[in-house]
JSON list of C-alpha atoms and ligand atoms in Angstrom, two decimals:
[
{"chain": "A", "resi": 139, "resn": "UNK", "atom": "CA", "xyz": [0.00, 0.00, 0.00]},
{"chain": "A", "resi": 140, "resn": "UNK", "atom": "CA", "xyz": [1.35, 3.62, -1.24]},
{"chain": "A", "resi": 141, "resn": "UNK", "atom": "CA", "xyz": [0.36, 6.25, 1.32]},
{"chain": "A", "resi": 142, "resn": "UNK", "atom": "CA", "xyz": [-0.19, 9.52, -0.46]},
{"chain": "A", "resi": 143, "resn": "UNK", "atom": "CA", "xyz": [2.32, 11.84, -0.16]},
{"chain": "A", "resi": 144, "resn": "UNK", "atom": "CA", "xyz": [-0.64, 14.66, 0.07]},
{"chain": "A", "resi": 145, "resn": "UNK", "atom": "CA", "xyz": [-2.23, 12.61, 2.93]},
{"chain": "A", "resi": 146, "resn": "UNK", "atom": "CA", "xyz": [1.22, 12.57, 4.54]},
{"chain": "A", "resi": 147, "resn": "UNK", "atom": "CA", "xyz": [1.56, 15.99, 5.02]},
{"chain": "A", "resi": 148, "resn": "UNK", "atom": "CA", "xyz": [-1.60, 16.23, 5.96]},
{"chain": "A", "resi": 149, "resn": "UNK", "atom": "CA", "xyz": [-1.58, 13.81, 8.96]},
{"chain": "A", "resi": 150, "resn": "UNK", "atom": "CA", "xyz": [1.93, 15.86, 9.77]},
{"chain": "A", "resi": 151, "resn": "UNK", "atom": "CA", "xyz": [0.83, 19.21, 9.95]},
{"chain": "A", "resi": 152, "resn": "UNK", "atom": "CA", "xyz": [-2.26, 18.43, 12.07]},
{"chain": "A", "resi": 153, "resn": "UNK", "atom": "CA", "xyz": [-0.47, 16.09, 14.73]},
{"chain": "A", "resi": 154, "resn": "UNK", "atom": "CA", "xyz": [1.82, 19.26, 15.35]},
{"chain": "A", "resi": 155, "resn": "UNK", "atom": "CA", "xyz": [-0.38, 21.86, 15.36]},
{"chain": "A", "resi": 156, "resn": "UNK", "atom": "CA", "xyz": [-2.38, 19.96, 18.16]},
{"chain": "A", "resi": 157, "resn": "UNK", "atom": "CA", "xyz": [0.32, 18.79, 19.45]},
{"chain": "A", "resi": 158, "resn": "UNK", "atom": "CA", "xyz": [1.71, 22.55, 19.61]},
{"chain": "A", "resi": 159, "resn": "UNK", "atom": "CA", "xyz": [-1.82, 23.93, 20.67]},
{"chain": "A", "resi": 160, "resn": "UNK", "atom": "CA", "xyz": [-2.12, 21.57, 23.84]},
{"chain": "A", "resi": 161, "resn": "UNK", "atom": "CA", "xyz": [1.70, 22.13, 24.98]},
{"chain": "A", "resi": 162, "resn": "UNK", "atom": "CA", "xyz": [0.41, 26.03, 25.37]},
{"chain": "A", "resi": 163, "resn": "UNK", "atom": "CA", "xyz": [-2.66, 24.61, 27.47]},
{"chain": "A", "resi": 164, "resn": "UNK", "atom": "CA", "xyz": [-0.60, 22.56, 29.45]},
{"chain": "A", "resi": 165, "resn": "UNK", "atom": "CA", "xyz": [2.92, 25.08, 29.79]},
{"chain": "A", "resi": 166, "resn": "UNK", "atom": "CA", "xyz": [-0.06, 28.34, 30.53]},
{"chain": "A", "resi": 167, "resn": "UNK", "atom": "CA", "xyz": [-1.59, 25.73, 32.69]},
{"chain": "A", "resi": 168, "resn": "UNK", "atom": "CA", "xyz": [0.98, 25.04, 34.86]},
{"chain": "A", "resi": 169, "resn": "UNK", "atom": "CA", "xyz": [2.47, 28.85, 35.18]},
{"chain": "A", "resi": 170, "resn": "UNK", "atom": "CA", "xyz": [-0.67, 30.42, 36.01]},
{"chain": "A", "resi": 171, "resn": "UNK", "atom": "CA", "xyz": [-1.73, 27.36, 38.42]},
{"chain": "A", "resi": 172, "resn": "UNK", "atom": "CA", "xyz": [0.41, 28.81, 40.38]},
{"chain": "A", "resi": 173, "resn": "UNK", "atom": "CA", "xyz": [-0.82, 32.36, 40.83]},
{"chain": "A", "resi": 174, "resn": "UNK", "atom": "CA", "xyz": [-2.73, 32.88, 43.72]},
{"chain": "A", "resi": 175, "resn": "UNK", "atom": "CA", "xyz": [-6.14, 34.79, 42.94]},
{"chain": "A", "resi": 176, "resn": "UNK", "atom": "CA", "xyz": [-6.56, 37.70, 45.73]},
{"chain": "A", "resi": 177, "resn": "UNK", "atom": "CA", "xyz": [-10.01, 37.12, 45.91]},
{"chain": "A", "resi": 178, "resn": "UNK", "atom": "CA", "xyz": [-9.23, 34.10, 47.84]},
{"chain": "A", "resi": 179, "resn": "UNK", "atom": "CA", "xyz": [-11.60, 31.80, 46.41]},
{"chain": "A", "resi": 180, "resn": "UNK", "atom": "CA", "xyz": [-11.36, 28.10, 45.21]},
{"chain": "A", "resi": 181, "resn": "UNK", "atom": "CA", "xyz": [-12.18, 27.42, 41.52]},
{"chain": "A", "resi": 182, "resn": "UNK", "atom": "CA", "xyz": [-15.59, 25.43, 43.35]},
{"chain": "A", "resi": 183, "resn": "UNK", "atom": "CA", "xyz": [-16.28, 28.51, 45.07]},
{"chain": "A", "resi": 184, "resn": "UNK", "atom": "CA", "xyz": [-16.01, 30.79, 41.97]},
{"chain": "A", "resi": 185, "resn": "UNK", "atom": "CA", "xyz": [-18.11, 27.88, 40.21]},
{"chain": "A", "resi": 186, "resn": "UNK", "atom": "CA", "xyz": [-20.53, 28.04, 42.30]},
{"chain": "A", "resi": 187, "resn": "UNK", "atom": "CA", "xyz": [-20.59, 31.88, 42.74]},
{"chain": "A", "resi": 188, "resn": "UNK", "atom": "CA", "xyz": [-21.36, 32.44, 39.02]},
{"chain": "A", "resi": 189, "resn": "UNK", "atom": "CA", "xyz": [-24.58, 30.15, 39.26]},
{"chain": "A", "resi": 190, "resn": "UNK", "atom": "CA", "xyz": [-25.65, 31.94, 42.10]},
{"chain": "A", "resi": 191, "resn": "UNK", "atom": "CA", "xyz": [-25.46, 35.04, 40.39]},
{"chain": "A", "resi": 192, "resn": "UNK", "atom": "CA", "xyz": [-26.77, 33.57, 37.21]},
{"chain": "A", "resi": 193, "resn": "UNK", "atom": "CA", "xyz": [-30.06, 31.89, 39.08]},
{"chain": "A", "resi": 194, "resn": "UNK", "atom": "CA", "xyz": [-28.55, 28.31, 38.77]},
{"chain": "A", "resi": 195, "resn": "UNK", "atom": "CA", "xyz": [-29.20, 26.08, 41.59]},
{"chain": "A", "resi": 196, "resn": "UNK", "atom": "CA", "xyz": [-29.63, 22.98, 40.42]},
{"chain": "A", "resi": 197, "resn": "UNK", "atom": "CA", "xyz": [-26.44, 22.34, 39.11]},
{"chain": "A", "resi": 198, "resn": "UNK", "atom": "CA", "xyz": [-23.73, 20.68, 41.12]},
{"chain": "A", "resi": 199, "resn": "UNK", "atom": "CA", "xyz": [-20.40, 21.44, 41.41]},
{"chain": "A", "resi": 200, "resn": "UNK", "atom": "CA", "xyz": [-17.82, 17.95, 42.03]},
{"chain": "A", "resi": 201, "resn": "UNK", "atom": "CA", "xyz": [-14.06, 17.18, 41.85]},
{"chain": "A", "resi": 202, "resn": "UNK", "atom": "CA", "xyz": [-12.62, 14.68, 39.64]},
{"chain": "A", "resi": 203, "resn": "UNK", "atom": "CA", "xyz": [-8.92, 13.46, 39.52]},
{"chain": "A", "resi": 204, "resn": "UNK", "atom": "CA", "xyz": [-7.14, 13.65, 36.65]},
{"chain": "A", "resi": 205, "resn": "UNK", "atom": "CA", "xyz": [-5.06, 16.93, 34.82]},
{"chain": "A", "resi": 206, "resn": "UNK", "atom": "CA", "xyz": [-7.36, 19.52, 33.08]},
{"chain": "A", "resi": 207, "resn": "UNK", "atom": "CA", "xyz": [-10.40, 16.84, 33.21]},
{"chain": "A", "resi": 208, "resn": "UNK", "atom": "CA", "xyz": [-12.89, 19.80, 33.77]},
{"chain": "A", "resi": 209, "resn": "UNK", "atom": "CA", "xyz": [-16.32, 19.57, 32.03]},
{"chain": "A", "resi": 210, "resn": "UNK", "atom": "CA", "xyz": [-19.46, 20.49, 32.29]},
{"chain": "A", "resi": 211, "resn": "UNK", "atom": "CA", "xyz": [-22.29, 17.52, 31.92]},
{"chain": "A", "resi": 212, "resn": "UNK", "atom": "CA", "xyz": [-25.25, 18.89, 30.70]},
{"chain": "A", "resi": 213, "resn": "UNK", "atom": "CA", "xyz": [-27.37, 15.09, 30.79]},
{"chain": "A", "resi": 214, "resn": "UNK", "atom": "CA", "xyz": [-26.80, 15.27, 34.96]},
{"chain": "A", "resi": 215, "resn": "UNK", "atom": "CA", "xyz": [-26.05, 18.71, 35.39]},
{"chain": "A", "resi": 216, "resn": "UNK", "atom": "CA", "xyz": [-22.80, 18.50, 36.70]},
{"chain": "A", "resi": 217, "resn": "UNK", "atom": "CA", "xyz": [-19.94, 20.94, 36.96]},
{"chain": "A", "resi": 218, "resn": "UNK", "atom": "CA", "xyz": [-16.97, 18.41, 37.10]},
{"chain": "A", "resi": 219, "resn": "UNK", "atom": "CA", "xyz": [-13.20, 20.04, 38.30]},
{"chain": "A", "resi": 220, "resn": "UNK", "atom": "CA", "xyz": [-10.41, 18.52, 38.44]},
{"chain": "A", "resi": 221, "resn": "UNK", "atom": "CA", "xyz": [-8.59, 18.38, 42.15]},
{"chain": "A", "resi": 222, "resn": "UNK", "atom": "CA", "xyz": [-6.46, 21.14, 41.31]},
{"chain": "A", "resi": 223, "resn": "UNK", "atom": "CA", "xyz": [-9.30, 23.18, 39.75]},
{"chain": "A", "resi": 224, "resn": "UNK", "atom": "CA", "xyz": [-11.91, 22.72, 42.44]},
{"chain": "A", "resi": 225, "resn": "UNK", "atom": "CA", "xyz": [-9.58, 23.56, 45.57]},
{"chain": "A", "resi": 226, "resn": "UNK", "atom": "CA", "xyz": [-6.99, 25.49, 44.42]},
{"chain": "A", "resi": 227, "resn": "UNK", "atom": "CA", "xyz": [-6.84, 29.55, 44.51]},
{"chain": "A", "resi": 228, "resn": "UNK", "atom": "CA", "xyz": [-5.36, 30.29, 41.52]},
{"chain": "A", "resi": 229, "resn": "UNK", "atom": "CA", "xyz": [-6.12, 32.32, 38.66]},
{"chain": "A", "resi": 230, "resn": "UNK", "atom": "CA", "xyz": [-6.02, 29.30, 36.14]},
{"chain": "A", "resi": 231, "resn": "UNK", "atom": "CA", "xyz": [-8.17, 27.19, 38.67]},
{"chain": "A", "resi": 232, "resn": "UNK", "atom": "CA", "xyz": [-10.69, 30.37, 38.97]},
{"chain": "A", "resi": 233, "resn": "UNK", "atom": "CA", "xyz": [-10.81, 30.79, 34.93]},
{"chain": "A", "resi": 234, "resn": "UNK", "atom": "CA", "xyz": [-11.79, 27.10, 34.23]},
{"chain": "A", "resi": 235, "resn": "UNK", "atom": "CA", "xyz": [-13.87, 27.09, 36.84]},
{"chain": "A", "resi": 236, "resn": "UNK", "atom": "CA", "xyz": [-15.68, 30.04, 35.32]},
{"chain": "A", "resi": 237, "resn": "UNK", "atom": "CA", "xyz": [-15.57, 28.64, 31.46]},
{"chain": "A", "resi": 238, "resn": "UNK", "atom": "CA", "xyz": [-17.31, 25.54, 32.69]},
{"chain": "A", "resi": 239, "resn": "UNK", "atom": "CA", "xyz": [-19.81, 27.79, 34.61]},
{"chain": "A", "resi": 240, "resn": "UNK", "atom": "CA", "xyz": [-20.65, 29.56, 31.74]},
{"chain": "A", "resi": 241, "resn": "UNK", "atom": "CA", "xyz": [-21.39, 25.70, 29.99]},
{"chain": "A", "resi": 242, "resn": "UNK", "atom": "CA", "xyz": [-24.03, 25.39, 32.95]},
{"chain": "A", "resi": 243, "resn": "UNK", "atom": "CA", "xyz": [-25.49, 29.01, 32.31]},
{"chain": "A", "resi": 244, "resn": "UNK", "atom": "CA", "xyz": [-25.85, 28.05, 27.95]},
{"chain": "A", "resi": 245, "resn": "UNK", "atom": "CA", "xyz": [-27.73, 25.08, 29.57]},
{"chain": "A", "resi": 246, "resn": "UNK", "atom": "CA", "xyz": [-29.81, 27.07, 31.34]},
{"chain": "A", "resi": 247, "resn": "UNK", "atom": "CA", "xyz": [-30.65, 29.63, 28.92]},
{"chain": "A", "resi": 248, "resn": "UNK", "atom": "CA", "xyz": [-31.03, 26.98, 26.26]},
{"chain": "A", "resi": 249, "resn": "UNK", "atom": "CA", "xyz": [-28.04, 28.66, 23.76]},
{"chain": "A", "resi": 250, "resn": "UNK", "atom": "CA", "xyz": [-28.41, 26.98, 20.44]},
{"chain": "A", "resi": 251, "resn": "UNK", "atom": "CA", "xyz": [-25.16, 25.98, 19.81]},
{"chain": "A", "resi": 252, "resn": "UNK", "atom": "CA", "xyz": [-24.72, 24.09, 23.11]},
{"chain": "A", "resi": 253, "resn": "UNK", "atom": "CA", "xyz": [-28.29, 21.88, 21.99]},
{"chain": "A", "resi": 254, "resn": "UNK", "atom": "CA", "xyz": [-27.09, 21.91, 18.37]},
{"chain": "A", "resi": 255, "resn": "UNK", "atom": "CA", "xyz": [-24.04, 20.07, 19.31]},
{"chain": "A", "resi": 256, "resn": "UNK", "atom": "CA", "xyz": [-25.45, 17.54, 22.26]},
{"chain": "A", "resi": 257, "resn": "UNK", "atom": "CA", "xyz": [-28.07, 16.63, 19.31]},
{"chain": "A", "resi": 258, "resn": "UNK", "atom": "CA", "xyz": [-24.88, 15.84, 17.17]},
{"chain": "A", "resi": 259, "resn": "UNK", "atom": "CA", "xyz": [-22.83, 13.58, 19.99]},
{"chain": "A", "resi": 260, "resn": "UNK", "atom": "CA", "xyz": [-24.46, 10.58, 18.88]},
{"chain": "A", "resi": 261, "resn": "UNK", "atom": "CA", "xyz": [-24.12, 10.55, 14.99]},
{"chain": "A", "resi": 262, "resn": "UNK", "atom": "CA", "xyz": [-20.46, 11.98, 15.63]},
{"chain": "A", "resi": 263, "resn": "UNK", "atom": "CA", "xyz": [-19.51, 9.12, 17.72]},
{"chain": "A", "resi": 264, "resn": "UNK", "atom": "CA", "xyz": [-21.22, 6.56, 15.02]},
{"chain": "A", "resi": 265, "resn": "UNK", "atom": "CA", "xyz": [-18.72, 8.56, 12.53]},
{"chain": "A", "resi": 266, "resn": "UNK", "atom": "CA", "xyz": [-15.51, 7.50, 14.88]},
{"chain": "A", "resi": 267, "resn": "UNK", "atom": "CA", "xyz": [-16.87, 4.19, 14.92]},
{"chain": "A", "resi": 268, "resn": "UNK", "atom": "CA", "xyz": [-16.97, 4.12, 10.62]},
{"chain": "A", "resi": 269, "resn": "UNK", "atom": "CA", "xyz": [-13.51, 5.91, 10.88]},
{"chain": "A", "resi": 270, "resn": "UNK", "atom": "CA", "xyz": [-11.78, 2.91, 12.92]},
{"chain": "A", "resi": 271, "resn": "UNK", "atom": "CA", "xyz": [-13.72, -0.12, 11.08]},
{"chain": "A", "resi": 272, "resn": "UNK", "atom": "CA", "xyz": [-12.67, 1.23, 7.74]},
{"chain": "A", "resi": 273, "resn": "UNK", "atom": "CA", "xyz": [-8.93, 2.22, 8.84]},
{"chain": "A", "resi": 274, "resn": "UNK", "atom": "CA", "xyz": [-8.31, -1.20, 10.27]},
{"chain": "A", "resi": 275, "resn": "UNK", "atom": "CA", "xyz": [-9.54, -3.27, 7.21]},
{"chain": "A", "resi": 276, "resn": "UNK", "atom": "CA", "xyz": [-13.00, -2.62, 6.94]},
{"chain": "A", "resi": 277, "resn": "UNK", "atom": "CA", "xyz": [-11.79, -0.21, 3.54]},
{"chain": "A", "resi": 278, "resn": "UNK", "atom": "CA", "xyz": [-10.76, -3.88, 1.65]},
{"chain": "A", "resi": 279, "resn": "UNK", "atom": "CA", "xyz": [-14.40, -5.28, 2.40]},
{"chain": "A", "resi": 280, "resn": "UNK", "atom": "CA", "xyz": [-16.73, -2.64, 1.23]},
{"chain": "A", "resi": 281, "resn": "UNK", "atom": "CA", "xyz": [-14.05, -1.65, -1.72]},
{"chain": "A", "resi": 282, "resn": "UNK", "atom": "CA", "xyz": [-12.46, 1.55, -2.42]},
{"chain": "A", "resi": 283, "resn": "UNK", "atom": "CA", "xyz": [-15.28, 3.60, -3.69]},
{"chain": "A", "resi": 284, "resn": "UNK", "atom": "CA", "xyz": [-17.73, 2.92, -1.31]},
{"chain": "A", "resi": 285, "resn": "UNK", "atom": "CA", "xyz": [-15.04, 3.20, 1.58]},
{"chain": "A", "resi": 286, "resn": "UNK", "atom": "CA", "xyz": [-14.23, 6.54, -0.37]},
{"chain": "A", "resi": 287, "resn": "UNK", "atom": "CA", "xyz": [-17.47, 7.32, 0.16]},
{"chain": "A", "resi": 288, "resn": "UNK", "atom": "CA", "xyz": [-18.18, 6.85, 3.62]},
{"chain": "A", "resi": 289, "resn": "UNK", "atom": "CA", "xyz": [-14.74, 8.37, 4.93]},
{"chain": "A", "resi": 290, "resn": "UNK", "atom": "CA", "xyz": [-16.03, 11.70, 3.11]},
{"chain": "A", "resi": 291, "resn": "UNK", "atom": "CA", "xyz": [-19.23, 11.57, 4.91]},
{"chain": "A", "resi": 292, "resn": "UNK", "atom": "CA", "xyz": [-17.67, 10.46, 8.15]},
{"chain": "A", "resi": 293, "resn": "UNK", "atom": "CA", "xyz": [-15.35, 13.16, 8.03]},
{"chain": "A", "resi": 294, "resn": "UNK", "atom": "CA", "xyz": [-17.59, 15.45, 6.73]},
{"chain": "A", "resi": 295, "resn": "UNK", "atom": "CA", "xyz": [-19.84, 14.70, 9.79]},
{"chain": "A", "resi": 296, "resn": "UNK", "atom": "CA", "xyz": [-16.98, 15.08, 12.49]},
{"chain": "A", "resi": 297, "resn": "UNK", "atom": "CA", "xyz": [-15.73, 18.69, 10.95]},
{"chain": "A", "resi": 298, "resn": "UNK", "atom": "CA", "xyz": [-19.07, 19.76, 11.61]},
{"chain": "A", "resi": 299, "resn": "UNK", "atom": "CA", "xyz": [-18.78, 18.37, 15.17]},
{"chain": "A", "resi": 300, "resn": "UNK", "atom": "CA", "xyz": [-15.86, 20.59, 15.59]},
{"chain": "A", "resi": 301, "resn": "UNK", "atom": "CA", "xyz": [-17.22, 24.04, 13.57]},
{"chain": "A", "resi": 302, "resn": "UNK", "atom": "CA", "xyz": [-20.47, 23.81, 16.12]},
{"chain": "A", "resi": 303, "resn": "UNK", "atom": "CA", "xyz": [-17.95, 23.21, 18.94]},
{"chain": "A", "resi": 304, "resn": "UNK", "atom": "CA", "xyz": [-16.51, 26.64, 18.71]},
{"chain": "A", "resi": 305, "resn": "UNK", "atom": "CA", "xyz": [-19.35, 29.18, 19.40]},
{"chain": "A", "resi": 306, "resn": "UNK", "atom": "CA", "xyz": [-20.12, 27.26, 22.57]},
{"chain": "A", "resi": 307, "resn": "UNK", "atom": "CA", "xyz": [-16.29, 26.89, 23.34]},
{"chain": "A", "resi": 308, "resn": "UNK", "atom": "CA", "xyz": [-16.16, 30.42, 22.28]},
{"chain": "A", "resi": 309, "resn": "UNK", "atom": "CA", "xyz": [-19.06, 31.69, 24.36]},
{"chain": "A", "resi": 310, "resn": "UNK", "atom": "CA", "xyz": [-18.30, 30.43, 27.40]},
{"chain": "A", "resi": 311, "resn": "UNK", "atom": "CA", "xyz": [-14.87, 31.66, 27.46]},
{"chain": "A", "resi": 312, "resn": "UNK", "atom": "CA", "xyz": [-16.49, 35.24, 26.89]},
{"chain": "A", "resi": 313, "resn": "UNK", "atom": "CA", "xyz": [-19.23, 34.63, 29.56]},
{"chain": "A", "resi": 314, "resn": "UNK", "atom": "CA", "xyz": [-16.05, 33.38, 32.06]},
{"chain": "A", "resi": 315, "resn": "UNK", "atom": "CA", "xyz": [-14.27, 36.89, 31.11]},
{"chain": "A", "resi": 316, "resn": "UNK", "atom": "CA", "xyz": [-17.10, 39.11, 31.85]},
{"chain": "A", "resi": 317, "resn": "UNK", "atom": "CA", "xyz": [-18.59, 37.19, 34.99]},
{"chain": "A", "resi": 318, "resn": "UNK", "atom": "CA", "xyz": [-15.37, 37.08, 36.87]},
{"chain": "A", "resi": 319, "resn": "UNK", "atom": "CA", "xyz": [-14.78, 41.20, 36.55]},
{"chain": "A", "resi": 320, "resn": "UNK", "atom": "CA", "xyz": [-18.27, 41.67, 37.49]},
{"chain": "A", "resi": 321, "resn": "UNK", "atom": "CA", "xyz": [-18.05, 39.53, 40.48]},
{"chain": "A", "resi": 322, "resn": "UNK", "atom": "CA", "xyz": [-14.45, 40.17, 41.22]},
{"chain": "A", "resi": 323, "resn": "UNK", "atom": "CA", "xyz": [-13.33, 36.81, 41.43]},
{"chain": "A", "resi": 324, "resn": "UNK", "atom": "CA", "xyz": [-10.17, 37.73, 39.62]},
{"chain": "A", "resi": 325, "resn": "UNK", "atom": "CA", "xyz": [-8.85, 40.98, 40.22]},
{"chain": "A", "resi": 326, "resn": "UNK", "atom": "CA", "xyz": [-8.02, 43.46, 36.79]},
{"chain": "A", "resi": 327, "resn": "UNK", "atom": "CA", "xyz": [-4.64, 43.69, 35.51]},
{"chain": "A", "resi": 328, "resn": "UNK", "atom": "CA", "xyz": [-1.97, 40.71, 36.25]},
{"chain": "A", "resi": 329, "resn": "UNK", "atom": "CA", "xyz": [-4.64, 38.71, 37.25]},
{"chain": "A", "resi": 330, "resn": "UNK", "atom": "CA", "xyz": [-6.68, 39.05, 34.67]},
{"chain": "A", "resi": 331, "resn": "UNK", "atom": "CA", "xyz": [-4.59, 38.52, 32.06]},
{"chain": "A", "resi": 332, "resn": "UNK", "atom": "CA", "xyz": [-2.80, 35.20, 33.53]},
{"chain": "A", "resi": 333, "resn": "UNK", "atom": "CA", "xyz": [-6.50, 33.76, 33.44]},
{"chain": "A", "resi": 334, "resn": "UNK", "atom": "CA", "xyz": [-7.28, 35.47, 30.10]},
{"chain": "A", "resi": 335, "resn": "UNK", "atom": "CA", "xyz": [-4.09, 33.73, 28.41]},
{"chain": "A", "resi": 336, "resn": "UNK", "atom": "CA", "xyz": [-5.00, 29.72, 30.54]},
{"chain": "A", "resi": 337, "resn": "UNK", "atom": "CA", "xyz": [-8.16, 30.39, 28.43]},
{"chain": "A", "resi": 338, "resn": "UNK", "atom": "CA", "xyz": [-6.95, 31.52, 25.06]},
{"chain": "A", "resi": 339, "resn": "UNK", "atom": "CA", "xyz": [-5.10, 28.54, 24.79]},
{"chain": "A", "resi": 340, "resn": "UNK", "atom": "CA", "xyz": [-7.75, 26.02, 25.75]},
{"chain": "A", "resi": 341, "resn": "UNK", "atom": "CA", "xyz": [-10.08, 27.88, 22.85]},
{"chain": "A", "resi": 342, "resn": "UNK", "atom": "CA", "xyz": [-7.12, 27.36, 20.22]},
{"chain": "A", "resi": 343, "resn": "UNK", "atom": "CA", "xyz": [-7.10, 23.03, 20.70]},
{"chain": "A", "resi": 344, "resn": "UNK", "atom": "CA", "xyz": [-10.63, 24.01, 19.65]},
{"chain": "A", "resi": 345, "resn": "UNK", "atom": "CA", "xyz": [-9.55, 26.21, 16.62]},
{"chain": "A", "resi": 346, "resn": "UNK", "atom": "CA", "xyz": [-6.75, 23.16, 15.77]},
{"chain": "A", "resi": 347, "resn": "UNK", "atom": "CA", "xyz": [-9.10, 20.43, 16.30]},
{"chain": "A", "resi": 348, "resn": "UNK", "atom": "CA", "xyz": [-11.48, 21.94, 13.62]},
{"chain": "A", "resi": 349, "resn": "UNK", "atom": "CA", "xyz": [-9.16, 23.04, 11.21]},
{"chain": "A", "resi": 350, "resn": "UNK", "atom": "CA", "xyz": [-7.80, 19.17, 11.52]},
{"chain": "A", "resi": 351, "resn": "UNK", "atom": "CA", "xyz": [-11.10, 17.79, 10.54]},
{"chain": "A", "resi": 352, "resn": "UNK", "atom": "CA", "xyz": [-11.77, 20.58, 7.61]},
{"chain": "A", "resi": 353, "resn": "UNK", "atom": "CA", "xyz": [-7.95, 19.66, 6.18]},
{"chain": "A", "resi": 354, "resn": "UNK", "atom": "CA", "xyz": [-9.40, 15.50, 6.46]},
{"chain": "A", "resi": 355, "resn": "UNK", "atom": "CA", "xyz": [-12.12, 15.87, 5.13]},
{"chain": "A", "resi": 356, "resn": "UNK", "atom": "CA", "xyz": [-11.77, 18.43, 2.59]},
{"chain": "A", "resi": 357, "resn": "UNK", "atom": "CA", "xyz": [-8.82, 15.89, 1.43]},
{"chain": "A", "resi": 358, "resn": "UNK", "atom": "CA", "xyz": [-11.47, 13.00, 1.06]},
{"chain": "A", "resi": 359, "resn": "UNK", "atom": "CA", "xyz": [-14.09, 14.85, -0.52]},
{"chain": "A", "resi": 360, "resn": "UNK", "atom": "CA", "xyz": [-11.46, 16.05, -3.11]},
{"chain": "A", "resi": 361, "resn": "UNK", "atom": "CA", "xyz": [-10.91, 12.06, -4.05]},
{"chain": "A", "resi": 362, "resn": "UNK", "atom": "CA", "xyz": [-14.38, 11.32, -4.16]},
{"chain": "A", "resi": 363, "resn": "UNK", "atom": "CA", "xyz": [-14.58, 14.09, -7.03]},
{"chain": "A", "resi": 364, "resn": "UNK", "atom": "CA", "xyz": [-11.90, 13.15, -8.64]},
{"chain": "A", "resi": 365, "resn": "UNK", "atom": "CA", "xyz": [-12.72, 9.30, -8.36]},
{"chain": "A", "resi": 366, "resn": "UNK", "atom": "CA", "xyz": [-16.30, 10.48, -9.96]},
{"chain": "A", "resi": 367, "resn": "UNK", "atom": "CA", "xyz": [-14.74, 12.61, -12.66]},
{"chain": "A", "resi": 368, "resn": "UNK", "atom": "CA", "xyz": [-12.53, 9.64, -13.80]},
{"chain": "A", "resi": 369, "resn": "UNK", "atom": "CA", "xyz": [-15.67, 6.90, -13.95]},
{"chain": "B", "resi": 554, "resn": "ZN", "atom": "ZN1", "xyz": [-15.63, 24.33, 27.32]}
]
C-alpha cells in the first residue's frame, strides 16, 4: 500500500499543530496554576458563585482526579473540576472554573449551539466508529469507492462536530471573562490577564481540532470528485 504523499503531510501538519496547541494549554496551565487569585476563592467557590449570580441552583459542582479533566455535563447537570481546579486559589483554577460555569449558564438559557451540538454527539460518535472499522480493514471489504465514500461523509460529519464546537467553546470563554470582573473573582490587571491567556489557549485546541477535521475531510471529498470525474 502507497500512502499519499498529500495525505502525509496532511496527517503531519495536524499532529503538530495539536500537538503545539495543547503544549500552550498545558505550559499556561501550569504557570498560572500557580498564581494565587486575591479574591481568595477556590475554583468550586467561583463555580458556584457564578450560578448563584446567574439563578442556577440545580447544578452541582464535584471534583474529579485527573489533569485539566474539567467539564461540564449537561445530561446530569454537573460541573466536574479537576482536584487542582476545584480547591486550588489560583487564577487558572478560577478561569476554568468560570468557562465551565458559563457551559451550565448556555444550559440554562437553552443557547443553540450548546443543543445543536449535544443533538450531534451521537451521529459523531457513530462517525468514529466508521472511521476505525474502515482504517483497520474494513476499507478492503466494502471496496475503495464505497469506503471513499463513507470516509467523506464520516469526516464530513466530524468537521461539523468541531465548527459547532466553537461558538459554545467560544461563548463560554467570553461569559467566564465578563462574569469574573463583574463579580471580582479575579482581580483586573496581572490577574486578569494570567487567566485570560489559561483560556486563550484552551479555545485554540478548539480552533486546531477543527481546522484538523476541515484539512481530512476536505482531502477525502477532493478524491471522491476526482474518483467520480474519472468513472
Ligand atoms: Zn468548554
Amino acid at each position: 500500500m502507497v500512502i499519499d504523499p498529500t495525505y502525509l503531510m496532511i496527517i503531519i501538519a495536524t499532529t503538530a499543530l495539536s500537538a503545539w496547541a495543547s503544549w500552550r494549554v498545558k505550559s499556561n496551565f501550569q504557570r498560572y496554576s500557580t498564581v494565587r487569585a486575591s479574591s481568595g476563592l477556590t475554583g468550586a467557590q467561583a463555580a458556584a458563585r457564578i450560578l448563584q449570580a446567574s439563578g442556577i441552583r440545580d447544578v452541582q459542582i464535584v471534583p474529579t482526579q485527573g489533569t485539566l479533566s474539567d467539564h461540564y455535563d449537561p445530561m446530569n447537570k454537573r460541573l466536574v473540576l479537576c482536584e487542582e481546579n476545584y480547591y486550588g486559589q489560583s487564577v487558572a483554577a478560577v478561569g476554568i472554573a468560570a468557562h465551565e460555569a458559563g457551559h451550565a449558564i448556555q444550559h440554562a438559557k437553552a443557547y443553540a449551539p450548546l443543543h445543536l451540538r449535544m443533538a450531534a454527539v451521537g451521529i459523531t460518535t457513530k462517525a468514529g466508529w466508521i472511521v476505525s472499522i474502515l482504517g483497520f480493514g474494513g476499507m478492503f471489504l466494502v471496496g475503495a469507492k464505497l469506503a471513499l465514500l463513507l470516509f467523506t461523509v464520516s469526516f464530513g460529519v466530524i468537521m461539523l462536530f468541531q465548527l459547532i464546537t466553537l461558538p459554545v467553546e467560544f461563548d463560554a470563554t467570553a461569559r467566564a471573562k465578563r462574569l469574573v470582573g463583574e463579580l471580582n473573582l479575579v482581580y483586573p490587571g496581572a490577574e486578569q490577564q494570567g487567566m485570560n491567556k489559561v483560556l486563550d489557549a484552551a479555545a485554540l485546541t478548539y480552533v486546531a481540532a477543527f481546522l484538523s477535521a476541515l484539512l481530512t475531510f476536505l482531502y477525502h471529498l477532493m478524491h471522491l470528485l476526482n474518483s467520480d470525474r474519472r468513472d
